[in-house]
CSV table of C-alpha atoms and ligand atoms in Angstrom, one decimal:
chain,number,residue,atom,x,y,z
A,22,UNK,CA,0.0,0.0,0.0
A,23,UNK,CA,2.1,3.0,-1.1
A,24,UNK,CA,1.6,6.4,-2.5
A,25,UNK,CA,2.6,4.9,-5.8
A,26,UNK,CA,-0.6,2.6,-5.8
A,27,UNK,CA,-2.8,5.8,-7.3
A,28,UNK,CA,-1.2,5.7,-10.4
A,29,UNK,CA,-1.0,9.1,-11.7
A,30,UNK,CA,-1.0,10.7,-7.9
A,31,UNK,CA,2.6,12.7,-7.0
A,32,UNK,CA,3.4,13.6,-4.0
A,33,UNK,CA,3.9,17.8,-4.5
A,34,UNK,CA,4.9,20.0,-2.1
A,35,UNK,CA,6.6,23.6,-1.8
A,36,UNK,CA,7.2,26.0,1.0
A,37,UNK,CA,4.6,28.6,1.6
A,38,UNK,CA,5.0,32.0,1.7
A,39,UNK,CA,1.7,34.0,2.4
A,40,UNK,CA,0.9,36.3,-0.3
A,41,UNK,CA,-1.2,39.5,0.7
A,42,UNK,CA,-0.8,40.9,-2.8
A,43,UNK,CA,-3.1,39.2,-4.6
A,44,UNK,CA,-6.7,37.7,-4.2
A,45,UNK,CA,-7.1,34.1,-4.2
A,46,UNK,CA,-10.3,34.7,-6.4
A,47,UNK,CA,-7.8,36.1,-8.5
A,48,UNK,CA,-6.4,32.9,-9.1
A,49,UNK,CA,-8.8,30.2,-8.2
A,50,UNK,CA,-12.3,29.8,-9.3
A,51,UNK,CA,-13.9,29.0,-5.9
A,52,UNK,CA,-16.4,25.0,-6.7
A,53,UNK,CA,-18.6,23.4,-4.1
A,54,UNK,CA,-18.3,23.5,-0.5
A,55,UNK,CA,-16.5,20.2,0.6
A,56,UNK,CA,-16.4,20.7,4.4
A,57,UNK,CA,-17.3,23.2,7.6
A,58,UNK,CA,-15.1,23.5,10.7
A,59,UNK,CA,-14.3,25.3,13.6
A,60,UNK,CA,-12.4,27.9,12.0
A,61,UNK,CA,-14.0,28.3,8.4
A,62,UNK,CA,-15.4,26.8,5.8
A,63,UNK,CA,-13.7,24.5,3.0
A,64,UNK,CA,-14.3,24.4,-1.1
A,65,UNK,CA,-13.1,22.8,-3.7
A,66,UNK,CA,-11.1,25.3,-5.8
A,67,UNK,CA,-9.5,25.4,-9.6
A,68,UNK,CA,-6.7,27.0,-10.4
A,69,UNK,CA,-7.0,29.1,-13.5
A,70,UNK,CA,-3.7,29.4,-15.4
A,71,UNK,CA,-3.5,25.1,-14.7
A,72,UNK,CA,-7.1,23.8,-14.2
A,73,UNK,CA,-5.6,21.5,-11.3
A,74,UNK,CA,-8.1,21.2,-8.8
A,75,UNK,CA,-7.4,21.8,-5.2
A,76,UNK,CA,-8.8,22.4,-1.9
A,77,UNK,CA,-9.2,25.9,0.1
A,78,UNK,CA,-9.6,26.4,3.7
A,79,UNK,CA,-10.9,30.0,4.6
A,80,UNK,CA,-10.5,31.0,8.0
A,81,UNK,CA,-11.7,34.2,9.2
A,82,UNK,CA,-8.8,36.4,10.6
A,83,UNK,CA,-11.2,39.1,12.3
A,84,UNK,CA,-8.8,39.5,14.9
A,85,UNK,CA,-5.2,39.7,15.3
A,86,UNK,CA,-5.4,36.2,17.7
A,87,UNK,CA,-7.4,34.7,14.7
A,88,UNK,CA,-4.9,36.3,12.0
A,89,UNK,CA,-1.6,34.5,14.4
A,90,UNK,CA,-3.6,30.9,15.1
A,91,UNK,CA,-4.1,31.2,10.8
A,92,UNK,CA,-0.6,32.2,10.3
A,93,UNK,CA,1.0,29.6,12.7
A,94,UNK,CA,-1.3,26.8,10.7
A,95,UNK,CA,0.6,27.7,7.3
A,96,UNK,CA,4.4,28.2,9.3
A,97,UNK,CA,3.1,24.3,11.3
A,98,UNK,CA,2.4,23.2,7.2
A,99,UNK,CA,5.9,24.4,5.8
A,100,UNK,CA,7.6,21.9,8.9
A,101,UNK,CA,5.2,19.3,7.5
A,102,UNK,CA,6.4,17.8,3.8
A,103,UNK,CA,5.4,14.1,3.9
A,104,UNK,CA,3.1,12.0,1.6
A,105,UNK,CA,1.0,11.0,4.9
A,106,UNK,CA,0.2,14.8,5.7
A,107,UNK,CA,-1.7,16.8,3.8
A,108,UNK,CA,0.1,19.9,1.8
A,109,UNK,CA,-0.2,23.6,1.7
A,110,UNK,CA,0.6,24.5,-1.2
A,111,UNK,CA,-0.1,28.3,-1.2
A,112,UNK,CA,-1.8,31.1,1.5
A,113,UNK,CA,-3.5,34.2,0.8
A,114,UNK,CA,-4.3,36.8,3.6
A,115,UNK,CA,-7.0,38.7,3.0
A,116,UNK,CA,-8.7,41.6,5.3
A,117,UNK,CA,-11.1,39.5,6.9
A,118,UNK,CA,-9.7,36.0,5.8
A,119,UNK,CA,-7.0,33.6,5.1
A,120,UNK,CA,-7.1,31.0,2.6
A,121,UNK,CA,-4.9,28.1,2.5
A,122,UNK,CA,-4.7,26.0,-0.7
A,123,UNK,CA,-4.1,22.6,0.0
A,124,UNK,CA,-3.6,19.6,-2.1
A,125,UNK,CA,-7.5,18.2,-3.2
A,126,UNK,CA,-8.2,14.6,-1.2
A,127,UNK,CA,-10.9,13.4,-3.3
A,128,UNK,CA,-11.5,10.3,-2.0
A,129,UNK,CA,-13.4,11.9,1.5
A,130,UNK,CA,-12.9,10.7,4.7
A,131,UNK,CA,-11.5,7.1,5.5
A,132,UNK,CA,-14.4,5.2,7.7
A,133,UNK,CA,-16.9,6.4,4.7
A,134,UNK,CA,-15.1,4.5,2.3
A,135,UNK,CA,-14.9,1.9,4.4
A,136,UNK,CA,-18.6,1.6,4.5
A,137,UNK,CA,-19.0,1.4,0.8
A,138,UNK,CA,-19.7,-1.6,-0.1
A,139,UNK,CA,-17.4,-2.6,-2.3
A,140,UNK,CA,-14.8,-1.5,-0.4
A,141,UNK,CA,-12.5,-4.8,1.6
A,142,UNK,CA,-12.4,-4.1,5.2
A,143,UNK,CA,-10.7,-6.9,7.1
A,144,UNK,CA,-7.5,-6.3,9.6
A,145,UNK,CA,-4.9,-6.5,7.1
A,146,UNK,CA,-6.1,-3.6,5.9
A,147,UNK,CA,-7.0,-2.1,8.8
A,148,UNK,CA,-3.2,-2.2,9.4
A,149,UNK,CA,-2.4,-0.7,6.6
A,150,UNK,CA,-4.5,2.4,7.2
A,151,UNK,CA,-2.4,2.6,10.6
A,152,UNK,CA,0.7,2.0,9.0
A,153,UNK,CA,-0.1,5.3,7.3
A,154,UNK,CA,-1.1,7.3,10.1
A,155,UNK,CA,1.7,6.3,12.4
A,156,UNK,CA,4.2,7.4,9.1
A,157,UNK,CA,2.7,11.0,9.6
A,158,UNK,CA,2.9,10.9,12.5
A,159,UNK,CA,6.6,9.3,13.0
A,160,UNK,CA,7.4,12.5,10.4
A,161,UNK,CA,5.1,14.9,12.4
A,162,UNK,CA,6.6,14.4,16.0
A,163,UNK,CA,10.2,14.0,14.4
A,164,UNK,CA,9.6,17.8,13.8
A,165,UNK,CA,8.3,18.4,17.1
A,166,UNK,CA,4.7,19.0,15.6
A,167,UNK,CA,1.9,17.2,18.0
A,168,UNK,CA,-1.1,17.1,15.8
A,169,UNK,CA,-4.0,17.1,18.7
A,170,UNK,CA,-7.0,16.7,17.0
A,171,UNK,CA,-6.6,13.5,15.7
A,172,UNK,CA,-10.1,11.7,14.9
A,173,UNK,CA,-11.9,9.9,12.0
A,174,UNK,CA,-12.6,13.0,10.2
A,175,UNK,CA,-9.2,14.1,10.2
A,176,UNK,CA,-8.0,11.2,8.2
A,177,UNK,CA,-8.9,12.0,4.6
A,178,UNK,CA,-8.4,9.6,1.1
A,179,UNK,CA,-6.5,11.0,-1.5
A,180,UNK,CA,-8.6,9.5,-4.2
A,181,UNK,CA,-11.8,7.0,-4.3
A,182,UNK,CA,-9.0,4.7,-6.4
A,183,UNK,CA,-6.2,4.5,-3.6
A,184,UNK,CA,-5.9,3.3,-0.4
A,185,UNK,CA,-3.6,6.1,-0.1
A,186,UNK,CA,-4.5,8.3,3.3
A,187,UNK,CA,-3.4,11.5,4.7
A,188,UNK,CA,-3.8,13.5,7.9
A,189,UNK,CA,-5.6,16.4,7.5
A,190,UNK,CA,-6.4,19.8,9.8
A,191,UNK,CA,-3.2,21.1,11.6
A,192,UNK,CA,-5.7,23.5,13.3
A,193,UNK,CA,-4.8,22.9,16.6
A,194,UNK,CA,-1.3,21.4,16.1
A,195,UNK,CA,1.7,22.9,18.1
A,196,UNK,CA,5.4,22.8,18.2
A,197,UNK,CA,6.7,21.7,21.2
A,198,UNK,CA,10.2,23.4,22.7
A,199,UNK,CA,12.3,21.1,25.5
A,200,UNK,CA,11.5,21.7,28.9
A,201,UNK,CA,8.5,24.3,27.8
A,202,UNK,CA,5.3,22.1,29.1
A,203,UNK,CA,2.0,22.6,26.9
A,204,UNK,CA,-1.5,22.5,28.3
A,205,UNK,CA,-4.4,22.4,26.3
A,206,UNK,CA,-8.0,22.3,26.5
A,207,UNK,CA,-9.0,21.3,23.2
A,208,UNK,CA,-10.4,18.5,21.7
A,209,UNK,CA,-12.9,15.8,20.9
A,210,UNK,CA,-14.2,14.3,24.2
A,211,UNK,CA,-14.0,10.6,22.3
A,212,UNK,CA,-10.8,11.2,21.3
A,213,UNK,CA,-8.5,13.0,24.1
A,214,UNK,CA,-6.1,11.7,26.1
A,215,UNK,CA,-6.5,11.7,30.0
A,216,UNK,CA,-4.1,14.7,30.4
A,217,UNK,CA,-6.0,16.9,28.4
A,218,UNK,CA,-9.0,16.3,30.1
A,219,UNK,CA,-7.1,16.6,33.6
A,220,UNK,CA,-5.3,19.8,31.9
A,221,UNK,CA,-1.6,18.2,32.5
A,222,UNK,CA,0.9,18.7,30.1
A,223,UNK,CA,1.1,17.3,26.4
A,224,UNK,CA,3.3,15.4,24.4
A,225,UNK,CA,3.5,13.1,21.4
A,226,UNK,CA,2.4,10.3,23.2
A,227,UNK,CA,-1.2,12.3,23.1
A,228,UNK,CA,-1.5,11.7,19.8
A,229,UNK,CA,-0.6,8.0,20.1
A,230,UNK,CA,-4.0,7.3,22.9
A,231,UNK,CA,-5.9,9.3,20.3
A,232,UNK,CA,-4.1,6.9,17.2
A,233,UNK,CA,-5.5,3.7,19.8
A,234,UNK,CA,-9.0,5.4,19.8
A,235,UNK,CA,-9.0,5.1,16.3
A,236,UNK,CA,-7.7,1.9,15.5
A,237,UNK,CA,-10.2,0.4,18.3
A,238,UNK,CA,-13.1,2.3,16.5
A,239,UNK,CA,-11.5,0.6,13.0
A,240,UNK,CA,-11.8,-3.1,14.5
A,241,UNK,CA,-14.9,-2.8,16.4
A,242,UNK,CA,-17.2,0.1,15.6
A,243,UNK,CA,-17.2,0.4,19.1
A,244,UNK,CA,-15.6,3.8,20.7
A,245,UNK,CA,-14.1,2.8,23.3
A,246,UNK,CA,-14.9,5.5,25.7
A,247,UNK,CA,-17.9,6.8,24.7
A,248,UNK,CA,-20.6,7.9,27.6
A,249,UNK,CA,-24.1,9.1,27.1
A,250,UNK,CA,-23.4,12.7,27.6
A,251,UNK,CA,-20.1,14.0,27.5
A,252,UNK,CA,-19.6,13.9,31.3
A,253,UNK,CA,-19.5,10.5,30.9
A,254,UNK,CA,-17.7,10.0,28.3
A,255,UNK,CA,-14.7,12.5,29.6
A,256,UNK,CA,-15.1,10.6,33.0
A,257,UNK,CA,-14.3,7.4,31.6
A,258,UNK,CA,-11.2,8.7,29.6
A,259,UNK,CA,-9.7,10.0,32.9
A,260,UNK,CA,-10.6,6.6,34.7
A,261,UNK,CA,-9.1,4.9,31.3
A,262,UNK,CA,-12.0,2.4,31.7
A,263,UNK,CA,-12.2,0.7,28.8
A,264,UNK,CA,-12.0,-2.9,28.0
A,265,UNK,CA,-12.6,-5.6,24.4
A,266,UNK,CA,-15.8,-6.3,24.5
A,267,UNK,CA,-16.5,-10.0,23.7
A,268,UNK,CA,-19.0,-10.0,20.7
A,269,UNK,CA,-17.4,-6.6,18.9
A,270,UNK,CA,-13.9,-8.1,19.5
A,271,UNK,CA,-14.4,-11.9,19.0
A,272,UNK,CA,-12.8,-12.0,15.8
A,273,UNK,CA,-9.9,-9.6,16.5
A,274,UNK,CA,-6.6,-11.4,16.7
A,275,UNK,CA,-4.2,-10.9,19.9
A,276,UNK,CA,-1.9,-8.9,18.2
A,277,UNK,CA,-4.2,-6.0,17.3
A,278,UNK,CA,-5.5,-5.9,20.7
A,279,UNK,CA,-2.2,-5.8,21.9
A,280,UNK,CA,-1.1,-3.3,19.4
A,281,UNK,CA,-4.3,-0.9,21.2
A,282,UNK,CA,-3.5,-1.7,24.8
A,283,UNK,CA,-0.3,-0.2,23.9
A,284,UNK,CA,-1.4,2.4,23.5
A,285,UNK,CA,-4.4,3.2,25.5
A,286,UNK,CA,-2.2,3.6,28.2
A,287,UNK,CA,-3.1,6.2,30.8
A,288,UNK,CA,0.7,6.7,31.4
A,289,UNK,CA,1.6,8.6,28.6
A,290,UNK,CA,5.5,7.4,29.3
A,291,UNK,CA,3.8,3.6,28.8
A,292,UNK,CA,2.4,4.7,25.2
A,293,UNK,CA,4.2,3.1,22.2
A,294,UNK,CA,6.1,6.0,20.8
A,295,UNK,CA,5.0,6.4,16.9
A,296,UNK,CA,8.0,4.5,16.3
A,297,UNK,CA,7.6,1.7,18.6
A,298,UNK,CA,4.1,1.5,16.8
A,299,UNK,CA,5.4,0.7,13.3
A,300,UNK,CA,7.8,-1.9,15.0
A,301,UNK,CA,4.9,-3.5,16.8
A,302,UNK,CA,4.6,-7.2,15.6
A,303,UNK,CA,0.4,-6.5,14.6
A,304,UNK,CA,1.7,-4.2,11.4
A,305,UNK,CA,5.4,-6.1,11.1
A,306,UNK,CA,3.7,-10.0,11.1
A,307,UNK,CA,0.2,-9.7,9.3
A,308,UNK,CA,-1.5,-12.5,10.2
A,309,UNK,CA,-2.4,-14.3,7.3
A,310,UNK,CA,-5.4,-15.9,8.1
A,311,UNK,CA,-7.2,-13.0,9.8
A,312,UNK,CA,-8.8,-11.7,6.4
A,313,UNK,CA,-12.4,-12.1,7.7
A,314,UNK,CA,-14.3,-9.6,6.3
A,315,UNK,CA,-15.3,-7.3,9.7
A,316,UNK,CA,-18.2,-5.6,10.2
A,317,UNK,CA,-19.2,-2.2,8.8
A,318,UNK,CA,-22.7,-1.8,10.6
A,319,UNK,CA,-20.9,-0.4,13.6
A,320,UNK,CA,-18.8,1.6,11.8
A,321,UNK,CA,-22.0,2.9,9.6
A,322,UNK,CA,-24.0,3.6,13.1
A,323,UNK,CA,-20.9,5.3,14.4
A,324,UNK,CA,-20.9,7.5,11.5
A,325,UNK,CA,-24.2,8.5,11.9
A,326,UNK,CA,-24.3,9.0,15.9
A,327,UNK,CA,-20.7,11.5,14.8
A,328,UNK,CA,-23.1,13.4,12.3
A,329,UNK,CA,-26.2,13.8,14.6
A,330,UNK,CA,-23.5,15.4,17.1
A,331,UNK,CA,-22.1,17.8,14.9
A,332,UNK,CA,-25.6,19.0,13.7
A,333,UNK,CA,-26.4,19.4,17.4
A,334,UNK,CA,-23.4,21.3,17.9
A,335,UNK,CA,-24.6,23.6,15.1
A,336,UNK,CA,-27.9,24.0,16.4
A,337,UNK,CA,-26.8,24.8,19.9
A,338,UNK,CA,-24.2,27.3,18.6
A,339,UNK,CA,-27.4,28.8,16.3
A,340,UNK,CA,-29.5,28.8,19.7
A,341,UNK,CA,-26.7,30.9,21.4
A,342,UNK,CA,-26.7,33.4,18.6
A,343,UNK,CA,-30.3,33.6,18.4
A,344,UNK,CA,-30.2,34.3,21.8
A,345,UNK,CA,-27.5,36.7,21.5
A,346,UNK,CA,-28.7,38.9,18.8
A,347,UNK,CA,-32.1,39.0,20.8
A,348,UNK,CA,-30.1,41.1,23.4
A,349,UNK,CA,-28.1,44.0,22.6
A,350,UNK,CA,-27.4,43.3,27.0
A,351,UNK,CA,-26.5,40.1,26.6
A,352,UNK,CA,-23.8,40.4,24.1
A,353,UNK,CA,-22.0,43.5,25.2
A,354,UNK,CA,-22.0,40.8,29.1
A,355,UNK,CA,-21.3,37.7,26.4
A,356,UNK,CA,-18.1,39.6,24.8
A,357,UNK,CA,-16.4,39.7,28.0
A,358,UNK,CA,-17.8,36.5,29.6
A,359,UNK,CA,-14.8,33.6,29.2
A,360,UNK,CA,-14.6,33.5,32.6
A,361,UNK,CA,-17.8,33.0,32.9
A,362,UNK,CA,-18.8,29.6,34.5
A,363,UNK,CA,-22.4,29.0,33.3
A,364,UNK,CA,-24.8,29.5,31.4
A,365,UNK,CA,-28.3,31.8,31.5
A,366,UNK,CA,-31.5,29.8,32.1
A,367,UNK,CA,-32.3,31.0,28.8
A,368,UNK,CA,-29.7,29.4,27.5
A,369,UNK,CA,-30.6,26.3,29.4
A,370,UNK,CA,-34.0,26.5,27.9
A,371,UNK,CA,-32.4,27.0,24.5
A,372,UNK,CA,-30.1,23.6,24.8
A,373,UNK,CA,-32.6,22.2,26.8
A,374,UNK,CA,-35.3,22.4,23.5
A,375,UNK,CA,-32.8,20.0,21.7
A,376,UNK,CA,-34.0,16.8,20.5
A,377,UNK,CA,-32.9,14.0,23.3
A,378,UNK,CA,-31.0,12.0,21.3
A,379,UNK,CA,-28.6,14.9,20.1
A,380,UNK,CA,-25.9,14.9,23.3
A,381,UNK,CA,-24.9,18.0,24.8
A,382,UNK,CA,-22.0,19.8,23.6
A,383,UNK,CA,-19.5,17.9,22.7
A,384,UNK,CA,-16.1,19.0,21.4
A,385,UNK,CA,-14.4,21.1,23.6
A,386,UNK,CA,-12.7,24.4,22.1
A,387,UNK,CA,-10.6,27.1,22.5
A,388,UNK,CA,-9.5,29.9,20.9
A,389,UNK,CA,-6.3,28.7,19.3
A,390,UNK,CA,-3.1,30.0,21.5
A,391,UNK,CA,-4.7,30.5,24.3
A,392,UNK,CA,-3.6,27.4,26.2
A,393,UNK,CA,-1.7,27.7,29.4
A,394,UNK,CA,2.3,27.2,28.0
A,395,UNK,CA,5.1,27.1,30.5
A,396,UNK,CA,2.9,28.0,33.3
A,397,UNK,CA,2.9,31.5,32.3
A,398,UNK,CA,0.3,32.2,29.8
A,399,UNK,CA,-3.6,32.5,30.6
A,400,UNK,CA,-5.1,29.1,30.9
A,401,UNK,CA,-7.3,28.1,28.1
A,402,UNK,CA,-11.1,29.2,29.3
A,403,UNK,CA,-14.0,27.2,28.9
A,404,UNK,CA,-17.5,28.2,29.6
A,405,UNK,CA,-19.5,24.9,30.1
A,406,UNK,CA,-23.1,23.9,31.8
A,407,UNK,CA,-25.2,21.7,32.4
A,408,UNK,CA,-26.4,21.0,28.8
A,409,UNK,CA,-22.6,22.4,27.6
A,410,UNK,CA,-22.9,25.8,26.5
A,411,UNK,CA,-19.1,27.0,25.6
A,412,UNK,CA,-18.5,30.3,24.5
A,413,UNK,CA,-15.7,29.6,22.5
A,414,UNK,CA,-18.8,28.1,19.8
A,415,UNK,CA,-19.5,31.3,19.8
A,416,UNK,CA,-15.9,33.4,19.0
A,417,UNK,CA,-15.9,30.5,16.3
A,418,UNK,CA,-19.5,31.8,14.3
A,419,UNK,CA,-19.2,35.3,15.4
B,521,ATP,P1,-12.6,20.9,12.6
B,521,ATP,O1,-11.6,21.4,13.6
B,521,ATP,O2,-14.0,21.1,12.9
B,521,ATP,O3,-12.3,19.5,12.2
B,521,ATP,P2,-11.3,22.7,10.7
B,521,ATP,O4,-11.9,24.1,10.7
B,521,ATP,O5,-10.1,22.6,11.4
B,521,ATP,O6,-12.4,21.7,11.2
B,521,ATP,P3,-10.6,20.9,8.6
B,521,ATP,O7,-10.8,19.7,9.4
B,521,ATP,O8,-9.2,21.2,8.1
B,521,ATP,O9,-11.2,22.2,9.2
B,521,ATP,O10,-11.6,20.8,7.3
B,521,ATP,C1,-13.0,20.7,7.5
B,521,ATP,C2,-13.5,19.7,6.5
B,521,ATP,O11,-13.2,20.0,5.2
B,521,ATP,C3,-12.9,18.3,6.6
B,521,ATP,O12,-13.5,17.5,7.6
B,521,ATP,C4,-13.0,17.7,5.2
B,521,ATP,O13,-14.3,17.2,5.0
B,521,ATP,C5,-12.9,18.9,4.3
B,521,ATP,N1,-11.5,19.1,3.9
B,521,ATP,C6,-10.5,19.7,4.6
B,521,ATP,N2,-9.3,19.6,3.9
B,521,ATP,C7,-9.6,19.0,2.8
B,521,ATP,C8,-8.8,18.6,1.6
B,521,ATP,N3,-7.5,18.9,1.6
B,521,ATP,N4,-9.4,17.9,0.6
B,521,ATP,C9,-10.7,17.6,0.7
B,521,ATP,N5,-11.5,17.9,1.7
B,521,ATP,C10,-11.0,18.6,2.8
B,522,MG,MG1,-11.1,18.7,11.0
């Protein structure tokens, strides 16, 4: 399984430097919309002078913290050149925006092709797909670069014809210095290590429980610590409770589960390193007679629970807004509110309205650079509840 398996696909990469000369209308013809995050929307662009089709990420830059966190992506980017890591391949700063042009991955995200049904999805395979994500990521923390919001939708195709993958979003990534601890508070509840949650310092060995989340999620379907509200869930990861369940892991052989105890590991220091990872026996030693077909009707369901909790994570953000544009009061108090540690009954009301099934807030975000680093800087601020209100949603749609 190599980069080479696409055929025509090259791996092209160049070092950016961000042009605030020109438009990037002026060179782009701006397609569909492919994706919506956090910090911008995402479309599909073409490039005039060579009709080569890539991918733009806008991301507003209203306000000199949101034009640094965009900048630092790009400078993140240039450290990153490897096949398994998504490229930047040019930046354009605008007044209110920057747009990063990245390399097109048209084959979507990873566990959707999985579910297709022609597509093989058995535990050779699976390793191959980790074999690819621990490559970025060997290249990633051999630059110092922990990635930190590493999840299923963060692991793109290149093309619906390869099994070639690549890690995408360097939104949250940082550089880490010697002897200068990180602390963040940002994240996917599903998907963070235990020091996040207890707000300890970082390292690359975050990455790696997040890497195990994944690979458990790839066998089973099952996520490993998933709660019914986010409570839960984040309760579990600090208690690392988590175990193979019997039916969802019957099949599995000893040397994948072995491969994920590694490294769901509340110790970071007893993670496999991304290194130790690519040596481990599971992705050295395929077993050849584990090419049972496993299942993909967890995987589909887990798709679809992922989707119902970013639409309520839209909905709740919309409520806020609603709310906020309803009172001039409100959002003069709401600007200044990230120390703020709850939320107006209104706004309980609002989250409250919600259908049951869509769980409370659920990924946890900050402003970009505005973790505690060193000890020194202000701590990253979080405005939760009861039914998870966080401002930050807000600073993110505002
Ligand atoms: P979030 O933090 O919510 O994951 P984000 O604002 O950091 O989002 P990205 O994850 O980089 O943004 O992109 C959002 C979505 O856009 C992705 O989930 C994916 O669907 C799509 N996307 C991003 N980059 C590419 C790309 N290079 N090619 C194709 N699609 C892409
Ligand atoms: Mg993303």
């Amino acid at each position: 399984m190599s980069q080479a398996e696409g055929g025509e696909e090259t791996f092209e990469c160049c070092d950016v430097v961000v042009n605030s000369q020109e438009k990037v209308s002026d060179m782009y013809m701006q397609l569909e919309k492919l994706g919506e995050g956090k910090f911008g929307m995402v479309y599909r662009l073409q490039e005039k002078a060579t009709g080569k089709i890539r991918a733009g990420k806008y991301i507003r830059t209203r306000t000199a913290k949101e034009k640094r966190a965009a900048l630092a992506e790009v400078e993140l980017m240039n450290l990153l050149h490897h096949p398994c890591l998504v490229q930047c391949l040019a930046a354009f700063q605008g007044p209110t925006e920057l747009v990063m042009v990245m390399e097109y991955m048209a084959g979507g995200e990873l566990f959707e092709r999985i579910v297709d049904d022609d597509f093989e999805h058995t535990e050779p395979s699976s390793a191959q797909y980790m074999q690819q994500i621990l490559e970025g990521l060997q290249f990633m923390h051999g630059q110092a670069v922990v990635h930190l919001d590493l999840k299923p939708e963060n692991i793109l195709c290149v093309s619906p014809g390869s099994h070639w993958l690549k890690i995408i979003d360097f939104g949250l990534a940082r550089k880490l210095a010697p002897d200068t601890p990180v602390k963040v508070l940002h994240g996917t509840p599903e998907f963070m290590a235990p020091e996040v949650v207890t707000f300890e310092p970082v390292g690359f060995s975050t990455d790696m429980w997040s890497v195990g989340v994944i690979c458990y999620i790839l066998l089973s379907g099952e996520s490993p610590f998933q709660g019914d509200n986010d409570m839960e869930t984040l309760s579990n990861v600090t208690a690392a409770q988590w175990d193979f369940e019997e039916e969802t892991f019957s099949e599995i052989s000893q040397q994948a589960k072995d491969f994920i105890s590694q490294l769901l590991q509340k110790d970071p220091r007893c993670r496999l390193s991304s290194v130790q990872a690519l040596l481990h026996p599971w992705l050295q030693q395929p077993q050849p007679n584990s090419m049972k077909a496993l299942s993909k009707e967890r995987i589909k369901q887990f798709l679809t629970r992922r989707k119902w909790q970013k639409t309520g994570k839209a909905l709740l953000a919309l409520n806020r807004l609603m709310l906020l544009s309803q009172s001039p009061e409100r959002k003069e108090s709401g600007a200044q509110d990230e120390e703020d540690t709850g939320c107006s009954q209104a706004e309980d009301q609002a989250s409250g309205s919600l259908p049951q099934q869509i769980p409370s807030f659920s990924e946890l975000l900050t402003d970009r650079g505005e973790e505690e680093e060193g000890g020194s800087a202000a701590a990253a601020r979080e405005v939760e509840c009861q039914h998870g209100c966080a401002k930050p949603v807000l600073d993110h749609l505002e």
